[in-house]
mmCIF file with all atom_site columns, C-alpha atoms in Angstrom:
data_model
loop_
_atom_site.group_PDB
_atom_site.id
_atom_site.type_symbol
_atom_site.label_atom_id
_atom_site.label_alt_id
_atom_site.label_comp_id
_atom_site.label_asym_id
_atom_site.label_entity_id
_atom_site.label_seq_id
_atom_site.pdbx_PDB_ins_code
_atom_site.Cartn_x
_atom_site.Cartn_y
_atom_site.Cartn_z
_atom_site.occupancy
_atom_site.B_iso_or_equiv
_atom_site.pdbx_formal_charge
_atom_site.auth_seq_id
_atom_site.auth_comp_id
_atom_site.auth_asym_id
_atom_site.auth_atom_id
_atom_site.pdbx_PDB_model_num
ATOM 1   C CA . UNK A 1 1   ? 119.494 119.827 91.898  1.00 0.00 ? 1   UNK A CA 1
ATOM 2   C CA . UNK A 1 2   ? 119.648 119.959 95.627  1.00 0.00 ? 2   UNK A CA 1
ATOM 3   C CA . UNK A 1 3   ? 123.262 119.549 96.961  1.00 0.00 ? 3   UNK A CA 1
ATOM 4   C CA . UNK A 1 4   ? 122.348 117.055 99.195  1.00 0.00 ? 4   UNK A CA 1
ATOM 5   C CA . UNK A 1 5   ? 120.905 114.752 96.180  1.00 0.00 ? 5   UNK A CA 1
ATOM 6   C CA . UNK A 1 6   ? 124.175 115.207 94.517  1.00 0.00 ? 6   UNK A CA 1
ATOM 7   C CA . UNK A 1 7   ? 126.100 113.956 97.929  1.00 0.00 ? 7   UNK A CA 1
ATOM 8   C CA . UNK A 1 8   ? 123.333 111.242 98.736  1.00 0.00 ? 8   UNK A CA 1
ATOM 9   C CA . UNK A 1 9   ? 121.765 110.350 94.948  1.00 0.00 ? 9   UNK A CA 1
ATOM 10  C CA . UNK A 1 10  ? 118.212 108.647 95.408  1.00 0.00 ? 10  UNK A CA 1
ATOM 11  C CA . UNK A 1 11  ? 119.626 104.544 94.391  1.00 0.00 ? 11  UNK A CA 1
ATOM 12  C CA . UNK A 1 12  ? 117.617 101.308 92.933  1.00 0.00 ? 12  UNK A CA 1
ATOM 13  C CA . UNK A 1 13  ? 116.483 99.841  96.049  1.00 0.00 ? 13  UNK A CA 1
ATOM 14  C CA . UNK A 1 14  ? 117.400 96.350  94.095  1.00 0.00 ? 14  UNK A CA 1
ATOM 15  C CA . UNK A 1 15  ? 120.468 97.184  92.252  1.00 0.00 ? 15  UNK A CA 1
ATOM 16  C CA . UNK A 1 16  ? 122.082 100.053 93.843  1.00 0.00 ? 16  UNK A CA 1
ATOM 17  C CA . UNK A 1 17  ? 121.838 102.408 90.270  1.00 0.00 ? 17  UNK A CA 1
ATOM 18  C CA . UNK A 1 18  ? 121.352 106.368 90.682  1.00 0.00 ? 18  UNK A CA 1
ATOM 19  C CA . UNK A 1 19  ? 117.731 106.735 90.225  1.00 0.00 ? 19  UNK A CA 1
ATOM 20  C CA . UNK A 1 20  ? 115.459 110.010 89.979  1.00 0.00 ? 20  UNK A CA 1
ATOM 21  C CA . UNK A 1 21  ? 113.890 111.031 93.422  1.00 0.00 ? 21  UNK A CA 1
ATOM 22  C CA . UNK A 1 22  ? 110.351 110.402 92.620  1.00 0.00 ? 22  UNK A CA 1
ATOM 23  C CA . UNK A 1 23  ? 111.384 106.623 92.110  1.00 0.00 ? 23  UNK A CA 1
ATOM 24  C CA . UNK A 1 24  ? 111.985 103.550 94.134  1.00 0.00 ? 24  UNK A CA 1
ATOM 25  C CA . UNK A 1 25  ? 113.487 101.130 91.547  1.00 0.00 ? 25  UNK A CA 1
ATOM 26  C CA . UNK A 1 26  ? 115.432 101.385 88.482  1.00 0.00 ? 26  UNK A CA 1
ATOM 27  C CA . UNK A 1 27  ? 113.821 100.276 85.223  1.00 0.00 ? 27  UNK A CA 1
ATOM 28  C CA . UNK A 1 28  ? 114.887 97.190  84.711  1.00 0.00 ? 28  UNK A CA 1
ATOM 29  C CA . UNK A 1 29  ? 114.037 96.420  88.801  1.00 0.00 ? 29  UNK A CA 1
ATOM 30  C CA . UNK A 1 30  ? 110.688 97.206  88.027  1.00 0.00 ? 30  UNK A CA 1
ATOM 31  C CA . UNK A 1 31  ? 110.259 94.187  86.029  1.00 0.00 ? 31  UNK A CA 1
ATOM 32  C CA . UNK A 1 32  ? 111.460 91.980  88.732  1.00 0.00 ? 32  UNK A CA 1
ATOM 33  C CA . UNK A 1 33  ? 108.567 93.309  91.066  1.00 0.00 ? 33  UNK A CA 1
ATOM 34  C CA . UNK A 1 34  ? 106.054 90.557  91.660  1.00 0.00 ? 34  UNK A CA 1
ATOM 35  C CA . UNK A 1 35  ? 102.456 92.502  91.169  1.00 0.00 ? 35  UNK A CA 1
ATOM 36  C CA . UNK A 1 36  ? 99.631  90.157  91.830  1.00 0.00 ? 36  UNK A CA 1
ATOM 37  C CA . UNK A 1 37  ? 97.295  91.036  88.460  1.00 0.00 ? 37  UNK A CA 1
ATOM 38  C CA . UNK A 1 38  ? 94.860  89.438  90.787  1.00 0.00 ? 38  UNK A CA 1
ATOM 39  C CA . UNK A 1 39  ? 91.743  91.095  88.792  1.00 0.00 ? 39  UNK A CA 1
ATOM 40  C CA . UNK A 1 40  ? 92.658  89.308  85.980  1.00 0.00 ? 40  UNK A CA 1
ATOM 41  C CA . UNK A 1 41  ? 92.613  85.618  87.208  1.00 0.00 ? 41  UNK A CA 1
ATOM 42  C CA . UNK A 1 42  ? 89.312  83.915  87.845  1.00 0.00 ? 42  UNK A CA 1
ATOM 43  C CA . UNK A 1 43  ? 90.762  82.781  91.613  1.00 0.00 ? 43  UNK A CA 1
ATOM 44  C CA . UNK A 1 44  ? 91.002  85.729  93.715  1.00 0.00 ? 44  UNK A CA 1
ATOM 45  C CA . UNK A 1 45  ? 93.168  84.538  96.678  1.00 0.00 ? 45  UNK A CA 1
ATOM 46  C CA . UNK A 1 46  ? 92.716  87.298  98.569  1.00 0.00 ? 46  UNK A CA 1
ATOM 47  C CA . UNK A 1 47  ? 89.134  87.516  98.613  1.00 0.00 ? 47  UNK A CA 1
ATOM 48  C CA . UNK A 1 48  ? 88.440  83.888  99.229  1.00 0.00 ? 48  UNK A CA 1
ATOM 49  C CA . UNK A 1 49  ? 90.782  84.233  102.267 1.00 0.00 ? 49  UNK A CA 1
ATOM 50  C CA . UNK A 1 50  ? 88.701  87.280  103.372 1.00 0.00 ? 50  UNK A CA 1
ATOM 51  C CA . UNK A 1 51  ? 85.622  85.728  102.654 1.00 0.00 ? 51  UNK A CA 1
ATOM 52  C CA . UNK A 1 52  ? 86.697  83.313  105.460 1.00 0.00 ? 52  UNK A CA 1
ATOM 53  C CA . UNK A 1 53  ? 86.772  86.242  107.807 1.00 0.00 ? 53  UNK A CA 1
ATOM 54  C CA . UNK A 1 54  ? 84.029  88.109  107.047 1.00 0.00 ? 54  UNK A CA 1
ATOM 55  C CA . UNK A 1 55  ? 81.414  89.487  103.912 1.00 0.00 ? 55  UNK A CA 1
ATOM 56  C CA . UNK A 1 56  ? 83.241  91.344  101.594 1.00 0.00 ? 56  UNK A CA 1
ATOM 57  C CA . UNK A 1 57  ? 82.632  92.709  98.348  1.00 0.00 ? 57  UNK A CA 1
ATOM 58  C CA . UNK A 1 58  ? 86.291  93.295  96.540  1.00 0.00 ? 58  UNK A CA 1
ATOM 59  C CA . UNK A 1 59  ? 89.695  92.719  97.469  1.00 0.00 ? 59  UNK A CA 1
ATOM 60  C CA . UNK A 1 60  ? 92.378  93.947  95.948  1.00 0.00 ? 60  UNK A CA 1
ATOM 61  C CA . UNK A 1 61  ? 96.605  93.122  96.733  1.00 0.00 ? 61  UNK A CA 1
ATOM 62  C CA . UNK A 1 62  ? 98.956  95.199  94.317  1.00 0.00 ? 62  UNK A CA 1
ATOM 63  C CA . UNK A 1 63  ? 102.345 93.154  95.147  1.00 0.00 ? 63  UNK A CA 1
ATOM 64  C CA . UNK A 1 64  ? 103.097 89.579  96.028  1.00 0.00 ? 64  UNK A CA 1
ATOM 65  C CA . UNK A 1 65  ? 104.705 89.724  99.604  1.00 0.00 ? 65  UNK A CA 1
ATOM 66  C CA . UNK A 1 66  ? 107.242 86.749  99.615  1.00 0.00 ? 66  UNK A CA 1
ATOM 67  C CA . UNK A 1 67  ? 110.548 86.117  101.907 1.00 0.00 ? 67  UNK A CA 1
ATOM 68  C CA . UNK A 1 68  ? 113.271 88.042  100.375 1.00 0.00 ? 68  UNK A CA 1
ATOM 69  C CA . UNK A 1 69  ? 111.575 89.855  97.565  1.00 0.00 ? 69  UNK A CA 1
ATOM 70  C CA . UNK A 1 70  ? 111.425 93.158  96.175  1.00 0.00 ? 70  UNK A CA 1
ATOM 71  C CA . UNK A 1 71  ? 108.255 93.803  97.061  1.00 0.00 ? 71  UNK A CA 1
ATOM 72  C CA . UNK A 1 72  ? 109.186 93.246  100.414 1.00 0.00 ? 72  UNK A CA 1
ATOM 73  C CA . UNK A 1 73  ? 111.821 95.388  100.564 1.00 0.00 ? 73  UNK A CA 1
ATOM 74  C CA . UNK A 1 74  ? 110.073 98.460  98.804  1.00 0.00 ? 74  UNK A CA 1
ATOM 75  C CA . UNK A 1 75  ? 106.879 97.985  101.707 1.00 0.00 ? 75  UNK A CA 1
ATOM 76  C CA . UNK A 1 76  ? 109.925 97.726  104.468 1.00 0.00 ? 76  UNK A CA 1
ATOM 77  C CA . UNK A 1 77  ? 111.312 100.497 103.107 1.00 0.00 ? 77  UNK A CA 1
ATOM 78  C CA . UNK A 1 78  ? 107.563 102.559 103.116 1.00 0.00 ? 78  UNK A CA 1
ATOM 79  C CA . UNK A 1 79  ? 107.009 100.922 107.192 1.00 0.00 ? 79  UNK A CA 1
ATOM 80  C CA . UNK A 1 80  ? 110.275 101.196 108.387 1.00 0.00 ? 80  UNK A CA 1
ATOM 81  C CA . UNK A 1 81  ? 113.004 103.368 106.150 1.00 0.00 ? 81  UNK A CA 1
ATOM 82  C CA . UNK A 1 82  ? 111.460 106.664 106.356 1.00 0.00 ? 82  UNK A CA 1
ATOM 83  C CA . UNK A 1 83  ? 110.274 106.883 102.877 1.00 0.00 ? 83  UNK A CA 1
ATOM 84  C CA . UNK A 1 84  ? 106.767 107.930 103.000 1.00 0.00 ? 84  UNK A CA 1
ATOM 85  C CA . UNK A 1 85  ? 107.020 108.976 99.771  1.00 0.00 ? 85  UNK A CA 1
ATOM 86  C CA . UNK A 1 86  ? 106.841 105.829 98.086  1.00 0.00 ? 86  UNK A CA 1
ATOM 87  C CA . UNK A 1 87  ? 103.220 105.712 99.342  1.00 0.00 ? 87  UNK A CA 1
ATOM 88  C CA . UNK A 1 88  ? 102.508 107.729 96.379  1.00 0.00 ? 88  UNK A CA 1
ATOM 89  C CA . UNK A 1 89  ? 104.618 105.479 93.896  1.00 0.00 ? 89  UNK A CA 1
ATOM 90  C CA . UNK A 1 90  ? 102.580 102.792 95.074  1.00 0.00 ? 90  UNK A CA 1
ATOM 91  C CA . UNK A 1 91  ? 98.923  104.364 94.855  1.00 0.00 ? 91  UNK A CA 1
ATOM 92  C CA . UNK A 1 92  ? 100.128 105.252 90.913  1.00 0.00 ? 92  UNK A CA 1
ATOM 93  C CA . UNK A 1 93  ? 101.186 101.610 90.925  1.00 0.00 ? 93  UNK A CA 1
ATOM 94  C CA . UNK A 1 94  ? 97.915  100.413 92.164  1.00 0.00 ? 94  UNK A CA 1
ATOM 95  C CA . UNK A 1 95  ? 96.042  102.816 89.694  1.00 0.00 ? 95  UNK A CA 1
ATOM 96  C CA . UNK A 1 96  ? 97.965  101.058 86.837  1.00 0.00 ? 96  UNK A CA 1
ATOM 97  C CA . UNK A 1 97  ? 98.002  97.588  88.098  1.00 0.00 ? 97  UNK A CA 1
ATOM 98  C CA . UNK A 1 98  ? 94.921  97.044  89.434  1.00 0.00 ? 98  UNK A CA 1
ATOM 99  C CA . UNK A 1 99  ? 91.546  97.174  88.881  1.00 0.00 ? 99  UNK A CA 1
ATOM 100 C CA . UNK A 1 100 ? 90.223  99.504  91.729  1.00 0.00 ? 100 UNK A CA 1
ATOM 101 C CA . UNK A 1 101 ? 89.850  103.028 89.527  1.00 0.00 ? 101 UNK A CA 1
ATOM 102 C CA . UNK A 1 102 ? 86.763  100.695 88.079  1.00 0.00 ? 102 UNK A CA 1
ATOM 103 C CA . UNK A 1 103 ? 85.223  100.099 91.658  1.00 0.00 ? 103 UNK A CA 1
ATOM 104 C CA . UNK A 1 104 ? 83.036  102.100 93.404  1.00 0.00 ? 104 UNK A CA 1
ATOM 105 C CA . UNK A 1 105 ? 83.474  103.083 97.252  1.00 0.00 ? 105 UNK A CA 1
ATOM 106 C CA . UNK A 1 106 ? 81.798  105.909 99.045  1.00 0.00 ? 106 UNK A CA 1
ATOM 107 C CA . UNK A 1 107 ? 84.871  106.382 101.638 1.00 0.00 ? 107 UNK A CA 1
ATOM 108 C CA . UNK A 1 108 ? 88.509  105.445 101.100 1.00 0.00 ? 108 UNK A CA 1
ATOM 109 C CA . UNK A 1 109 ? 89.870  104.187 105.414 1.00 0.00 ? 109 UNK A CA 1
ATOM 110 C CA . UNK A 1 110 ? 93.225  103.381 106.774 1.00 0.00 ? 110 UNK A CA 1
ATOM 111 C CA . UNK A 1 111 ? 94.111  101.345 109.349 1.00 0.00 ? 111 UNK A CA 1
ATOM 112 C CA . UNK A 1 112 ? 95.512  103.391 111.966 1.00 0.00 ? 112 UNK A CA 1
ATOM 113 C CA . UNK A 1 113 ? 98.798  103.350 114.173 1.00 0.00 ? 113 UNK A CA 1
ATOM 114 C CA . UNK A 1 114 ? 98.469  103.852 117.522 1.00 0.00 ? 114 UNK A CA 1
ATOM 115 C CA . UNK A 1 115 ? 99.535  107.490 118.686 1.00 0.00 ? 115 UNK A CA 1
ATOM 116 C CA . UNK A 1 116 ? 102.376 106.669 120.505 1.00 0.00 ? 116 UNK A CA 1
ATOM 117 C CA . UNK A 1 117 ? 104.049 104.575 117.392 1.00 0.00 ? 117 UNK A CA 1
ATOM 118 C CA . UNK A 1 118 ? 102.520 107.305 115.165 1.00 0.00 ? 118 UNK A CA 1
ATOM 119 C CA . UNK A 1 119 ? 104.954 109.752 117.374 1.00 0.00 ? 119 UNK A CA 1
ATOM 120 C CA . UNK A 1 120 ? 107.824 106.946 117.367 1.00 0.00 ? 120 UNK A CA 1
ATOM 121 C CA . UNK A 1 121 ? 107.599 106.292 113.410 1.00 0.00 ? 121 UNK A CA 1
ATOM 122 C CA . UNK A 1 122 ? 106.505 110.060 112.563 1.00 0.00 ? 122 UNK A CA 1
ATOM 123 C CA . UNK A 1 123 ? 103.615 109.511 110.116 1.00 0.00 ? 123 UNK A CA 1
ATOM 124 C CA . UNK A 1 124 ? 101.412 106.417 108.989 1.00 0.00 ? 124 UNK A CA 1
ATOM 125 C CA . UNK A 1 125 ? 102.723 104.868 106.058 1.00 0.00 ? 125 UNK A CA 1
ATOM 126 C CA . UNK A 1 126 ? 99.396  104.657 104.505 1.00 0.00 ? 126 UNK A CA 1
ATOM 127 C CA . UNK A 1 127 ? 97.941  108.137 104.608 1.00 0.00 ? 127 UNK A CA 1
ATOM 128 C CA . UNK A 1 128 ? 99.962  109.749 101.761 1.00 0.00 ? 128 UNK A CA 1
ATOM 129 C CA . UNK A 1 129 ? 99.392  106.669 99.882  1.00 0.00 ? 129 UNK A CA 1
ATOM 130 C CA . UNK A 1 130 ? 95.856  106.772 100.607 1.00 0.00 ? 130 UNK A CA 1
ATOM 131 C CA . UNK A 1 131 ? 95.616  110.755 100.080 1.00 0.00 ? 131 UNK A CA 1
ATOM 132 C CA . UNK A 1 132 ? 96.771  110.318 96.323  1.00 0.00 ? 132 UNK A CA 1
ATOM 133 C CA . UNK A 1 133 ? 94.171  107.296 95.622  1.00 0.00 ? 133 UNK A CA 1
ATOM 134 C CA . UNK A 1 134 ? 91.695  109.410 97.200  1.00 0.00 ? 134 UNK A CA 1
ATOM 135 C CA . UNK A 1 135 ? 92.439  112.652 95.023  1.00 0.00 ? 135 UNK A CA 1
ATOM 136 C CA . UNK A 1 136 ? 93.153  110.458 91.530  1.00 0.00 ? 136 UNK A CA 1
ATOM 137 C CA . UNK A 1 137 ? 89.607  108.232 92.468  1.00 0.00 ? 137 UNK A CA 1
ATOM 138 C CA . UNK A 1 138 ? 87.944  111.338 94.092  1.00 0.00 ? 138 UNK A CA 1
ATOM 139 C CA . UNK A 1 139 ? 86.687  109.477 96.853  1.00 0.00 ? 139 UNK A CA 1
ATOM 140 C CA . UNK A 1 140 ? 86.762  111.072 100.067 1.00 0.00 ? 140 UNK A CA 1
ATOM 141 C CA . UNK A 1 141 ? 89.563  109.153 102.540 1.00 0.00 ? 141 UNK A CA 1
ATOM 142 C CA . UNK A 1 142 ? 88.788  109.620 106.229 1.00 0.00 ? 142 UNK A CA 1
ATOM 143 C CA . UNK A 1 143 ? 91.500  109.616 108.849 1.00 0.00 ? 143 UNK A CA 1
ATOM 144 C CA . UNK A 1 144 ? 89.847  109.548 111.968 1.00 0.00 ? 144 UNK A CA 1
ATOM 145 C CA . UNK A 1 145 ? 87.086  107.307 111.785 1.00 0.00 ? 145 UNK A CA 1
ATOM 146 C CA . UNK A 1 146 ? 88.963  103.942 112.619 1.00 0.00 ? 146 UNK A CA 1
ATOM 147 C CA . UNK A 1 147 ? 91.139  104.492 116.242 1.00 0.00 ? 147 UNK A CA 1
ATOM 148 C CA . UNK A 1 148 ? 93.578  102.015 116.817 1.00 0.00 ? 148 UNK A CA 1
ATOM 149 C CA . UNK A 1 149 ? 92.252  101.233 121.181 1.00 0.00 ? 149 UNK A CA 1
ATOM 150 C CA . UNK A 1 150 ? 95.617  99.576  122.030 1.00 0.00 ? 150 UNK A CA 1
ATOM 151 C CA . UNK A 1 151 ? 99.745  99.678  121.793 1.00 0.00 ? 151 UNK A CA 1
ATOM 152 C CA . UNK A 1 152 ? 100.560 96.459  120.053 1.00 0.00 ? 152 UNK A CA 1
ATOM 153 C CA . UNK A 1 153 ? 104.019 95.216  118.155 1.00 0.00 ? 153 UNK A CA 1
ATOM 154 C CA . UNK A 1 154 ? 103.940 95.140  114.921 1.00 0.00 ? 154 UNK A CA 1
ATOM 155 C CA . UNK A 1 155 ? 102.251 92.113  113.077 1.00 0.00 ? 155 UNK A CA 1
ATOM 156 C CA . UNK A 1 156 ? 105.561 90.691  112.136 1.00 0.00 ? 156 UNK A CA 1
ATOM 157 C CA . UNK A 1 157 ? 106.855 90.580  115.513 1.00 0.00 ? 157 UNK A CA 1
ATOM 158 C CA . UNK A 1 158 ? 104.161 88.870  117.192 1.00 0.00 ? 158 UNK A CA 1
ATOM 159 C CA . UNK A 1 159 ? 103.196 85.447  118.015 1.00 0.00 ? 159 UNK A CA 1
ATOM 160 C CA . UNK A 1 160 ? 100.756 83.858  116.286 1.00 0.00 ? 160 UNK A CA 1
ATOM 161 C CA . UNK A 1 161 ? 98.755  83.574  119.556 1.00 0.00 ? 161 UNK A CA 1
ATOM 162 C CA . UNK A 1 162 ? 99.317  87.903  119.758 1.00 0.00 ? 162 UNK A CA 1
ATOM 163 C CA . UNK A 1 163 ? 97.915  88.090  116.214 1.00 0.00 ? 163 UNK A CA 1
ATOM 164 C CA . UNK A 1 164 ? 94.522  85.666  117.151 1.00 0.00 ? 164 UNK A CA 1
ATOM 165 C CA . UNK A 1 165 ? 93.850  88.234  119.956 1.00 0.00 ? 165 UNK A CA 1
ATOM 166 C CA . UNK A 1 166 ? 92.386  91.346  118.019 1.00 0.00 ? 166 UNK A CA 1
ATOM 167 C CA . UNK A 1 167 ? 88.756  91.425  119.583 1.00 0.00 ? 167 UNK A CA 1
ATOM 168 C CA . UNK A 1 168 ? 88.556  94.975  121.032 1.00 0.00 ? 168 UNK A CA 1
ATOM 169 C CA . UNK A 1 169 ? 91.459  96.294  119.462 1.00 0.00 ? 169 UNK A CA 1
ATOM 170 C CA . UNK A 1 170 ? 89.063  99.097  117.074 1.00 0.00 ? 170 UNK A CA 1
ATOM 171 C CA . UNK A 1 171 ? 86.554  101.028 117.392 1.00 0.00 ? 171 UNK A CA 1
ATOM 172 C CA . UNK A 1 172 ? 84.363  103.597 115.298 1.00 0.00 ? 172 UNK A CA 1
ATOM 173 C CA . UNK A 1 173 ? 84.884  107.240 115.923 1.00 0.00 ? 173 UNK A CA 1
ATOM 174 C CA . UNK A 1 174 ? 81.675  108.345 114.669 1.00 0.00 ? 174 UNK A CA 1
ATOM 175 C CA . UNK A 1 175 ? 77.911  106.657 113.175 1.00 0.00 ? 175 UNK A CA 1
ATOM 176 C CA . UNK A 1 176 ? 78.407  105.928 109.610 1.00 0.00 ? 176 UNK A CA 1
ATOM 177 C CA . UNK A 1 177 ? 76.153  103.615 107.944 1.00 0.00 ? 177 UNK A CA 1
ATOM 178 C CA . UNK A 1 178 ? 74.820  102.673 104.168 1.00 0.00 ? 178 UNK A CA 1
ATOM 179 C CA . UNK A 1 179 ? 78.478  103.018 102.876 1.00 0.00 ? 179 UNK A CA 1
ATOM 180 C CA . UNK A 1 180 ? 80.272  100.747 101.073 1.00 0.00 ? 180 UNK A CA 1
ATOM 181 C CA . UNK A 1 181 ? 84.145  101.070 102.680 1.00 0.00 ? 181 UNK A CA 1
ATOM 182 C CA . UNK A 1 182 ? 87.090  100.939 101.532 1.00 0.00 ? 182 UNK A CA 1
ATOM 183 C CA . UNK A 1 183 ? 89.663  99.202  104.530 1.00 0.00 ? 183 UNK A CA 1
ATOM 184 C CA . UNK A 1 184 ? 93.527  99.772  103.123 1.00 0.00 ? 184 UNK A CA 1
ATOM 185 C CA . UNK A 1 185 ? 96.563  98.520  104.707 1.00 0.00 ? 185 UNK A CA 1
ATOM 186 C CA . UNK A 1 186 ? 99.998  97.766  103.886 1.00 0.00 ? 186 UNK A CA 1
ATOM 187 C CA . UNK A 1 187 ? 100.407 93.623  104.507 1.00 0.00 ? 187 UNK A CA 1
ATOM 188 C CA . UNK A 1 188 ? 97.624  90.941  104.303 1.00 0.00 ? 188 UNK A CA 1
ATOM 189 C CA . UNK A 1 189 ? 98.959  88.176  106.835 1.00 0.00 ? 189 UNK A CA 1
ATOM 190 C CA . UNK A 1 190 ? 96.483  86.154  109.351 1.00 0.00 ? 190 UNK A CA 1
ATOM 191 C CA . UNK A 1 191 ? 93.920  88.775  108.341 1.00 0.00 ? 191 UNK A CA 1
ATOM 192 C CA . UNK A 1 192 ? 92.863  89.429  111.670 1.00 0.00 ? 192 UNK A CA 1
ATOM 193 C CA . UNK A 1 193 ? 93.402  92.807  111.735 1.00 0.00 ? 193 UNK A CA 1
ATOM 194 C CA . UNK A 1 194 ? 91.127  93.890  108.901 1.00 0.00 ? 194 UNK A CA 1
ATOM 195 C CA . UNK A 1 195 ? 88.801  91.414  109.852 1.00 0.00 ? 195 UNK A CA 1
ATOM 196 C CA . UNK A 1 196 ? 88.250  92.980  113.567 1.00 0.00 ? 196 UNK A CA 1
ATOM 197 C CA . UNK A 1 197 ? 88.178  96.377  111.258 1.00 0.00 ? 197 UNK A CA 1
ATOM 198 C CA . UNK A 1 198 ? 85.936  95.278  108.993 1.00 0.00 ? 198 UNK A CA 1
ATOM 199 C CA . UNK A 1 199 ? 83.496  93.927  111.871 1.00 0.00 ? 199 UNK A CA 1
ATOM 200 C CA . UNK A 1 200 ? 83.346  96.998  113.177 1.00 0.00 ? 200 UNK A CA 1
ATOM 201 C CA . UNK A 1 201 ? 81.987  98.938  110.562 1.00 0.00 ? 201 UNK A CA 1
ATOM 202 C CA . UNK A 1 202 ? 79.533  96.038  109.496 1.00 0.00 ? 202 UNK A CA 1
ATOM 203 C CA . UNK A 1 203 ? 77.900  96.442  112.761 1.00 0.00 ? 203 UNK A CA 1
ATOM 204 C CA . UNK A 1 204 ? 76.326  99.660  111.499 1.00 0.00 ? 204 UNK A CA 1
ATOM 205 C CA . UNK A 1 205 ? 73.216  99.541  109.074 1.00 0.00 ? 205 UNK A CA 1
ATOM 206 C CA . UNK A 1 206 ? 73.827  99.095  105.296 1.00 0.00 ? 206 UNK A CA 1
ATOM 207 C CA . UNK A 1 207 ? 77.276  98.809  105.453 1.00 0.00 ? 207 UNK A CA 1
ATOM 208 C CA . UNK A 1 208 ? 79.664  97.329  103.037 1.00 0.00 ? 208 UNK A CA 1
ATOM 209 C CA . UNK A 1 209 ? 83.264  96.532  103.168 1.00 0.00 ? 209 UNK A CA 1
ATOM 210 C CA . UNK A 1 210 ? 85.915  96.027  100.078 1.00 0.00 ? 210 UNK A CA 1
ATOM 211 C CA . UNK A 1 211 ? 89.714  95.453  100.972 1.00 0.00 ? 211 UNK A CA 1
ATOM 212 C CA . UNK A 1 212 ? 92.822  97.172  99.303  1.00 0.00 ? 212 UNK A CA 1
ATOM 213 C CA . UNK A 1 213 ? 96.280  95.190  99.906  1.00 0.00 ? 213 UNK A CA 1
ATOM 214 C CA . UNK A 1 214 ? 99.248  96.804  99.122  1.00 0.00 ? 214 UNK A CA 1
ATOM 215 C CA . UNK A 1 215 ? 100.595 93.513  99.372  1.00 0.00 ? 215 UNK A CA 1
ATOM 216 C CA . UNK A 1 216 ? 99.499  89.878  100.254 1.00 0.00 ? 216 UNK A CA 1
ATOM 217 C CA . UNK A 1 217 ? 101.687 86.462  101.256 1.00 0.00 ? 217 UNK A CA 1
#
């Protein structure tokens, strides 16, 4: 064991227990964790609420994102605790929890950071997660073809009036058309984010868009 585990043990983001290093939560944690099982219910929230934004063919959330949950803490912890490993305890979550190994997508995309909060957080918190969907689904996951145009705060910290002005804020690195297209991200909120995303590829020929969620209010 490394000496610095033994000084500073990996602990249950929940309950405090020593945990193993390739986990986030403790056992009995886990069953506290609010997944959605969306594919399983007849009422897909989150693609009605896309729907409203613009055509897409699946969506998918893995956790429920509500005020004080654990869910909320294990995606604050991915954003904001430097613990990009639990990108890839998520995509095996997703795997399990979700329907999405039974969908077919010709491209797996992020949505990016802008470079300087890429330099300021040191690495997006959804490539690694994305990398291991991508190598478990072998689907290709491209990095570059979304850029992020402008520095804005974070979703959480803006105004709703910040969030409504997203026109402009992507653009397409490169032509890419009859794909269907894969658009991750960490939190569904307004939706306006993957919906100026999402418009963006649609505006080349034969496109299709699904939607992966890590989480969803």
């Amino acid at each position: 064991m490394n000496p610095l585990q033994l000084l500073f043990p990996n602990r249950c983001l929940e309950c405090n227990r020593i945990i193993s290093s390739e986990e986030v939560v403790c056992g009995l944690c886990y069953d506290q964790i609010h997944f959605t099982h969306n594919h399983l219910s007849e009422n897909n929230l989150l693609k009605e609420k896309c729907s409203l934004l613009f055509p897409v063919e699946n969506a998918v959330a893995l956790l429920q994102f509500e005020k004080e949950n654990l869910s909320r803490k294990i995606v604050h912890q991915l954003k904001y605790g430097n613990r990009e490993k639990i990108g890839k305890i998520l995509a095996n979550w997703t795997l399990e929890k979700t329907d999405v190994k039974n969908l077919i997508f010709d491209v797996l995309v992020t949505v990016p950071l802008h470079p300087k909060k890429l330099r300021k957080r040191g690495y997006n918190q959804l490539h690694l997660y994305a990398e291991t969907l991508s190598k478990e689904l072998r689907i290709p996951f491209d990095h570059t073809l979304i850029r992020r145009n402008f520095h804005k705060k974070a979703q959480a910290k803006r105004s709703r009036k910040e969030r409504e002005a997203t026109q402009n804020l992507f653009s397409i690195t490169k032509e890419i058309s009859g794909k269907h297209i894969l658009l991750i991200d960490d939190v569904f909120t307004t939706g306006n984010t993957i919906s100026s995303i999402a418009w963006e590829i649609l505006k080349y020929p034969n496109n299709t868009v699904s939607v992966l969620m890590i989480a969803t209010d």
